[in-house]
Amino acid sequence: MALNRQELRDYLATKTRADFSKVGDDDELFSTGTIDSFAVVDLLTFLEKHTGKSHGLGDVDLDELDSVSRILAFVDAQSK
């Protein structure tokens, strides 16, 4: 199942309750506190549904998930 930009942004907005209309695709998410470490597990579970691959916390570098653009690139790489 492919993950599109808007679906990811909607998911992140719902989970974080952040105003994603003010968050750009390249804005840092973890570094700025938009997403905290507790949300990582939920995000990885959400991404697993789209890649079909399970990722543990030790399998992923948070830099790969630190922006909408990076998350989409990560999912794209995992889907191949």
mmCIF file of N, CA and C in Angstrom, residues 7-73:
data_model
loop_
_atom_site.group_PDB
_atom_site.id
_atom_site.type_symbol
_atom_site.label_atom_id
_atom_site.label_comp_id
_atom_site.label_asym_id
_atom_site.label_seq_id
_atom_site.Cartn_x
_atom_site.Cartn_y
_atom_site.Cartn_z
ATOM 1 N N GLU A 7 -1.816 11.869 3.247
ATOM 2 C CA GLU A 7 -2.178 10.843 4.231
ATOM 3 C C GLU A 7 -1.208 10.872 5.412
ATOM 4 N N LEU A 8 0.086 11.007 5.124
ATOM 5 C CA LEU A 8 1.093 11.087 6.179
ATOM 6 C C LEU A 8 0.888 12.341 7.015
ATOM 7 N N ARG A 9 0.684 13.476 6.368
ATOM 8 C CA ARG A 9 0.487 14.733 7.090
ATOM 9 C C ARG A 9 -0.771 14.655 7.971
ATOM 10 N N ASP A 10 -1.831 14.064 7.457
ATOM 11 C CA ASP A 10 -3.061 13.923 8.238
ATOM 12 C C ASP A 10 -2.826 13.030 9.455
ATOM 13 N N TYR A 11 -2.114 11.931 9.243
ATOM 14 C CA TYR A 11 -1.802 11.023 10.348
ATOM 15 C C TYR A 11 -0.996 11.764 11.423
ATOM 16 N N LEU A 12 0.056 12.462 11.001
ATOM 17 C CA LEU A 12 0.913 13.167 11.954
ATOM 18 C C LEU A 12 0.146 14.256 12.696
ATOM 19 N N ALA A 13 -0.713 14.967 12.001
ATOM 20 C CA ALA A 13 -1.497 16.021 12.635
ATOM 21 C C ALA A 13 -2.435 15.427 13.692
ATOM 22 N N THR A 14 -3.039 14.301 13.376
ATOM 23 C CA THR A 14 -3.949 13.650 14.313
ATOM 24 C C THR A 14 -3.202 13.120 15.527
ATOM 25 N N LYS A 15 -2.088 12.455 15.292
ATOM 26 C CA LYS A 15 -1.333 11.848 16.391
ATOM 27 C C LYS A 15 -0.664 12.878 17.289
ATOM 28 N N THR A 16 -0.189 13.969 16.704
ATOM 29 C CA THR A 16 0.569 14.947 17.477
ATOM 30 C C THR A 16 -0.276 16.122 17.935
ATOM 31 N N ARG A 17 -1.420 16.275 17.296
ATOM 32 C CA ARG A 17 -2.294 17.428 17.541
ATOM 33 C C ARG A 17 -1.591 18.738 17.229
ATOM 34 N N ALA A 18 -0.562 18.663 16.395
ATOM 35 C CA ALA A 18 0.147 19.864 15.949
ATOM 36 C C ALA A 18 -0.578 20.461 14.753
ATOM 37 N N ASP A 19 -0.408 21.738 14.554
ATOM 38 C CA ASP A 19 -0.996 22.434 13.409
ATOM 39 C C ASP A 19 -0.072 22.230 12.208
ATOM 40 N N PHE A 20 -0.352 21.208 11.420
ATOM 41 C CA PHE A 20 0.526 20.875 10.304
ATOM 42 C C PHE A 20 0.381 21.837 9.128
ATOM 43 N N SER A 21 -0.557 22.767 9.200
ATOM 44 C CA SER A 21 -0.618 23.796 8.164
ATOM 45 C C SER A 21 0.583 24.725 8.290
ATOM 46 N N LYS A 22 1.228 24.699 9.459
ATOM 47 C CA LYS A 22 2.407 25.532 9.699
ATOM 48 C C LYS A 22 3.706 24.736 9.631
ATOM 49 N N VAL A 23 3.609 23.458 9.307
ATOM 50 C CA VAL A 23 4.785 22.589 9.244
ATOM 51 C C VAL A 23 5.065 22.266 7.781
ATOM 52 N N GLY A 24 6.247 22.646 7.315
ATOM 53 C CA GLY A 24 6.645 22.334 5.945
ATOM 54 C C GLY A 24 7.126 20.905 5.823
ATOM 55 N N ASP A 25 7.158 20.407 4.610
ATOM 56 C CA ASP A 25 7.579 19.021 4.381
ATOM 57 C C ASP A 25 9.026 18.763 4.783
ATOM 58 N N ASP A 26 9.849 19.803 4.800
ATOM 59 C CA ASP A 26 11.256 19.634 5.162
ATOM 60 C C ASP A 26 11.570 20.120 6.575
ATOM 61 N N ASP A 27 10.569 20.579 7.297
ATOM 62 C CA ASP A 27 10.776 21.016 8.675
ATOM 63 C C ASP A 27 11.076 19.810 9.552
ATOM 64 N N GLU A 28 12.009 20.001 10.474
ATOM 65 C CA GLU A 28 12.371 18.922 11.385
ATOM 66 C C GLU A 28 11.236 18.664 12.363
ATOM 67 N N LEU A 29 10.950 17.407 12.593
ATOM 68 C CA LEU A 29 9.835 17.028 13.456
ATOM 69 C C LEU A 29 10.288 16.677 14.868
ATOM 70 N N PHE A 30 11.287 15.825 14.986
ATOM 71 C CA PHE A 30 11.766 15.413 16.305
ATOM 72 C C PHE A 30 12.619 16.498 16.935
ATOM 73 N N SER A 31 13.483 17.088 16.138
ATOM 74 C CA SER A 31 14.401 18.104 16.642
ATOM 75 C C SER A 31 13.668 19.311 17.208
ATOM 76 N N THR A 32 12.496 19.614 16.656
ATOM 77 C CA THR A 32 11.723 20.770 17.105
ATOM 78 C C THR A 32 10.675 20.412 18.150
ATOM 79 N N GLY A 33 10.513 19.120 18.424
ATOM 80 C CA GLY A 33 9.533 18.691 19.411
ATOM 81 C C GLY A 33 8.127 18.520 18.856
ATOM 82 N N THR A 34 7.954 18.662 17.546
ATOM 83 C CA THR A 34 6.645 18.451 16.942
ATOM 84 C C THR A 34 6.202 17.015 17.175
ATOM 85 N N ILE A 35 7.151 16.091 17.077
ATOM 86 C CA ILE A 35 6.916 14.678 17.389
ATOM 87 C C ILE A 35 7.897 14.310 18.490
ATOM 88 N N ASP A 36 7.399 13.646 19.516
ATOM 89 C CA ASP A 36 8.289 13.233 20.588
ATOM 90 C C ASP A 36 8.620 11.748 20.467
ATOM 91 N N SER A 37 9.503 11.298 21.316
ATOM 92 C CA SER A 37 9.974 9.917 21.234
ATOM 93 C C SER A 37 8.851 8.902 21.470
ATOM 94 N N PHE A 38 7.822 9.280 22.186
ATOM 95 C CA PHE A 38 6.703 8.369 22.423
ATOM 96 C C PHE A 38 5.913 8.090 21.144
ATOM 97 N N ALA A 39 5.929 9.048 20.231
ATOM 98 C CA ALA A 39 5.180 8.894 18.980
ATOM 99 C C ALA A 39 5.913 8.019 17.971
ATOM 100 N N VAL A 40 7.182 7.735 18.212
ATOM 101 C CA VAL A 40 7.976 6.959 17.266
ATOM 102 C C VAL A 40 7.393 5.561 17.068
ATOM 103 N N VAL A 41 7.029 4.907 18.125
ATOM 104 C CA VAL A 41 6.495 3.544 18.025
ATOM 105 C C VAL A 41 5.212 3.546 17.199
ATOM 106 N N ASP A 42 4.327 4.494 17.460
ATOM 107 C CA ASP A 42 3.097 4.593 16.675
ATOM 108 C C ASP A 42 3.400 4.880 15.214
ATOM 109 N N LEU A 43 4.360 5.765 14.977
ATOM 110 C CA LEU A 43 4.729 6.091 13.602
ATOM 111 C C LEU A 43 5.289 4.868 12.888
ATOM 112 N N LEU A 44 6.141 4.113 13.554
ATOM 113 C CA LEU A 44 6.703 2.910 12.936
ATOM 114 C C LEU A 44 5.620 1.879 12.632
ATOM 115 N N THR A 45 4.640 1.759 13.503
ATOM 116 C CA THR A 45 3.523 0.848 13.252
ATOM 117 C C THR A 45 2.717 1.315 12.043
ATOM 118 N N PHE A 46 2.464 2.604 11.972
ATOM 119 C CA PHE A 46 1.756 3.187 10.834
ATOM 120 C C PHE A 46 2.526 2.943 9.539
ATOM 121 N N LEU A 47 3.838 3.156 9.573
ATOM 122 C CA LEU A 47 4.661 2.967 8.375
ATOM 123 C C LEU A 47 4.734 1.494 7.976
ATOM 124 N N GLU A 48 4.711 0.609 8.963
ATOM 125 C CA GLU A 48 4.749 -0.830 8.685
ATOM 126 C C GLU A 48 3.565 -1.247 7.810
ATOM 127 N N LYS A 49 2.426 -0.637 8.032
ATOM 128 C CA LYS A 49 1.244 -0.942 7.232
ATOM 129 C C LYS A 49 1.445 -0.560 5.765
ATOM 130 N N HIS A 50 2.298 0.421 5.529
ATOM 131 C CA HIS A 50 2.506 0.911 4.171
ATOM 132 C C HIS A 50 3.699 0.275 3.473
ATOM 133 N N THR A 51 4.630 -0.261 4.246
ATOM 134 C CA THR A 51 5.801 -0.889 3.639
ATOM 135 C C THR A 51 5.722 -2.403 3.687
ATOM 136 N N GLY A 52 4.928 -2.918 4.617
ATOM 137 C CA GLY A 52 4.869 -4.356 4.804
ATOM 138 C C GLY A 52 6.085 -4.888 5.538
ATOM 139 N N LYS A 53 6.913 -3.980 6.043
ATOM 140 C CA LYS A 53 8.121 -4.383 6.765
ATOM 141 C C LYS A 53 8.057 -3.875 8.196
ATOM 142 N N SER A 54 8.445 -4.748 9.111
ATOM 143 C CA SER A 54 8.471 -4.387 10.516
ATOM 144 C C SER A 54 9.809 -3.737 10.853
ATOM 145 N N HIS A 55 9.744 -2.658 11.618
ATOM 146 C CA HIS A 55 10.955 -1.940 12.017
ATOM 147 C C HIS A 55 10.938 -1.748 13.519
ATOM 148 N N GLY A 56 11.997 -2.191 14.158
ATOM 149 C CA GLY A 56 12.156 -1.925 15.573
ATOM 150 C C GLY A 56 12.857 -0.593 15.755
ATOM 151 N N LEU A 57 12.838 -0.089 16.966
ATOM 152 C CA LEU A 57 13.483 1.199 17.229
ATOM 153 C C LEU A 57 14.965 1.175 16.882
ATOM 154 N N GLY A 58 15.606 0.037 17.062
ATOM 155 C CA GLY A 58 17.024 -0.071 16.756
ATOM 156 C C GLY A 58 17.326 -0.184 15.275
ATOM 157 N N ASP A 59 16.286 -0.407 14.465
ATOM 158 C CA ASP A 59 16.468 -0.580 13.025
ATOM 159 C C ASP A 59 16.410 0.730 12.254
ATOM 160 N N VAL A 60 15.972 1.791 12.912
ATOM 161 C CA VAL A 60 15.719 3.045 12.220
ATOM 162 C C VAL A 60 16.495 4.171 12.872
ATOM 163 N N ASP A 61 17.106 4.995 12.048
ATOM 164 C CA ASP A 61 17.773 6.201 12.514
ATOM 165 C C ASP A 61 16.722 7.313 12.529
ATOM 166 N N LEU A 62 16.592 8.013 13.640
ATOM 167 C CA LEU A 62 15.569 9.058 13.727
ATOM 168 C C LEU A 62 15.739 10.138 12.662
ATOM 169 N N ASP A 63 16.943 10.310 12.154
ATOM 170 C CA ASP A 63 17.145 11.269 11.061
ATOM 171 C C ASP A 63 16.293 10.900 9.848
ATOM 172 N N GLU A 64 16.062 9.606 9.657
ATOM 173 C CA GLU A 64 15.248 9.146 8.529
ATOM 174 C C GLU A 64 13.776 9.531 8.687
ATOM 175 N N LEU A 65 13.391 9.885 9.899
ATOM 176 C CA LEU A 65 11.999 10.185 10.193
ATOM 177 C C LEU A 65 11.799 11.621 10.678
ATOM 178 N N ASP A 66 12.783 12.480 10.448
ATOM 179 C CA ASP A 66 12.764 13.817 11.046
ATOM 180 C C ASP A 66 12.066 14.878 10.198
ATOM 181 N N SER A 67 11.430 14.487 9.124
ATOM 182 C CA SER A 67 10.610 15.420 8.347
ATOM 183 C C SER A 67 9.637 14.601 7.503
ATOM 184 N N VAL A 68 8.618 15.260 7.015
ATOM 185 C CA VAL A 68 7.658 14.587 6.146
ATOM 186 C C VAL A 68 8.379 14.047 4.914
ATOM 187 N N SER A 69 9.251 14.860 4.333
ATOM 188 C CA SER A 69 9.998 14.427 3.139
ATOM 189 C C SER A 69 10.861 13.212 3.418
ATOM 190 N N ARG A 70 11.535 13.217 4.554
ATOM 191 C CA ARG A 70 12.402 12.085 4.907
ATOM 192 C C ARG A 70 11.592 10.821 5.172
ATOM 193 N N ILE A 71 10.445 10.971 5.799
ATOM 194 C CA ILE A 71 9.592 9.806 6.052
ATOM 195 C C ILE A 71 9.120 9.209 4.740
ATOM 196 N N LEU A 72 8.692 10.059 3.825
ATOM 197 C CA LEU A 72 8.239 9.564 2.513
ATOM 198 C C LEU A 72 9.369 8.873 1.760
ATOM 199 N N ALA A 73 10.583 9.420 1.843
ATOM 200 C CA ALA A 73 11.745 8.785 1.196
ATOM 201 C C ALA A 73 12.044 7.441 1.855
#
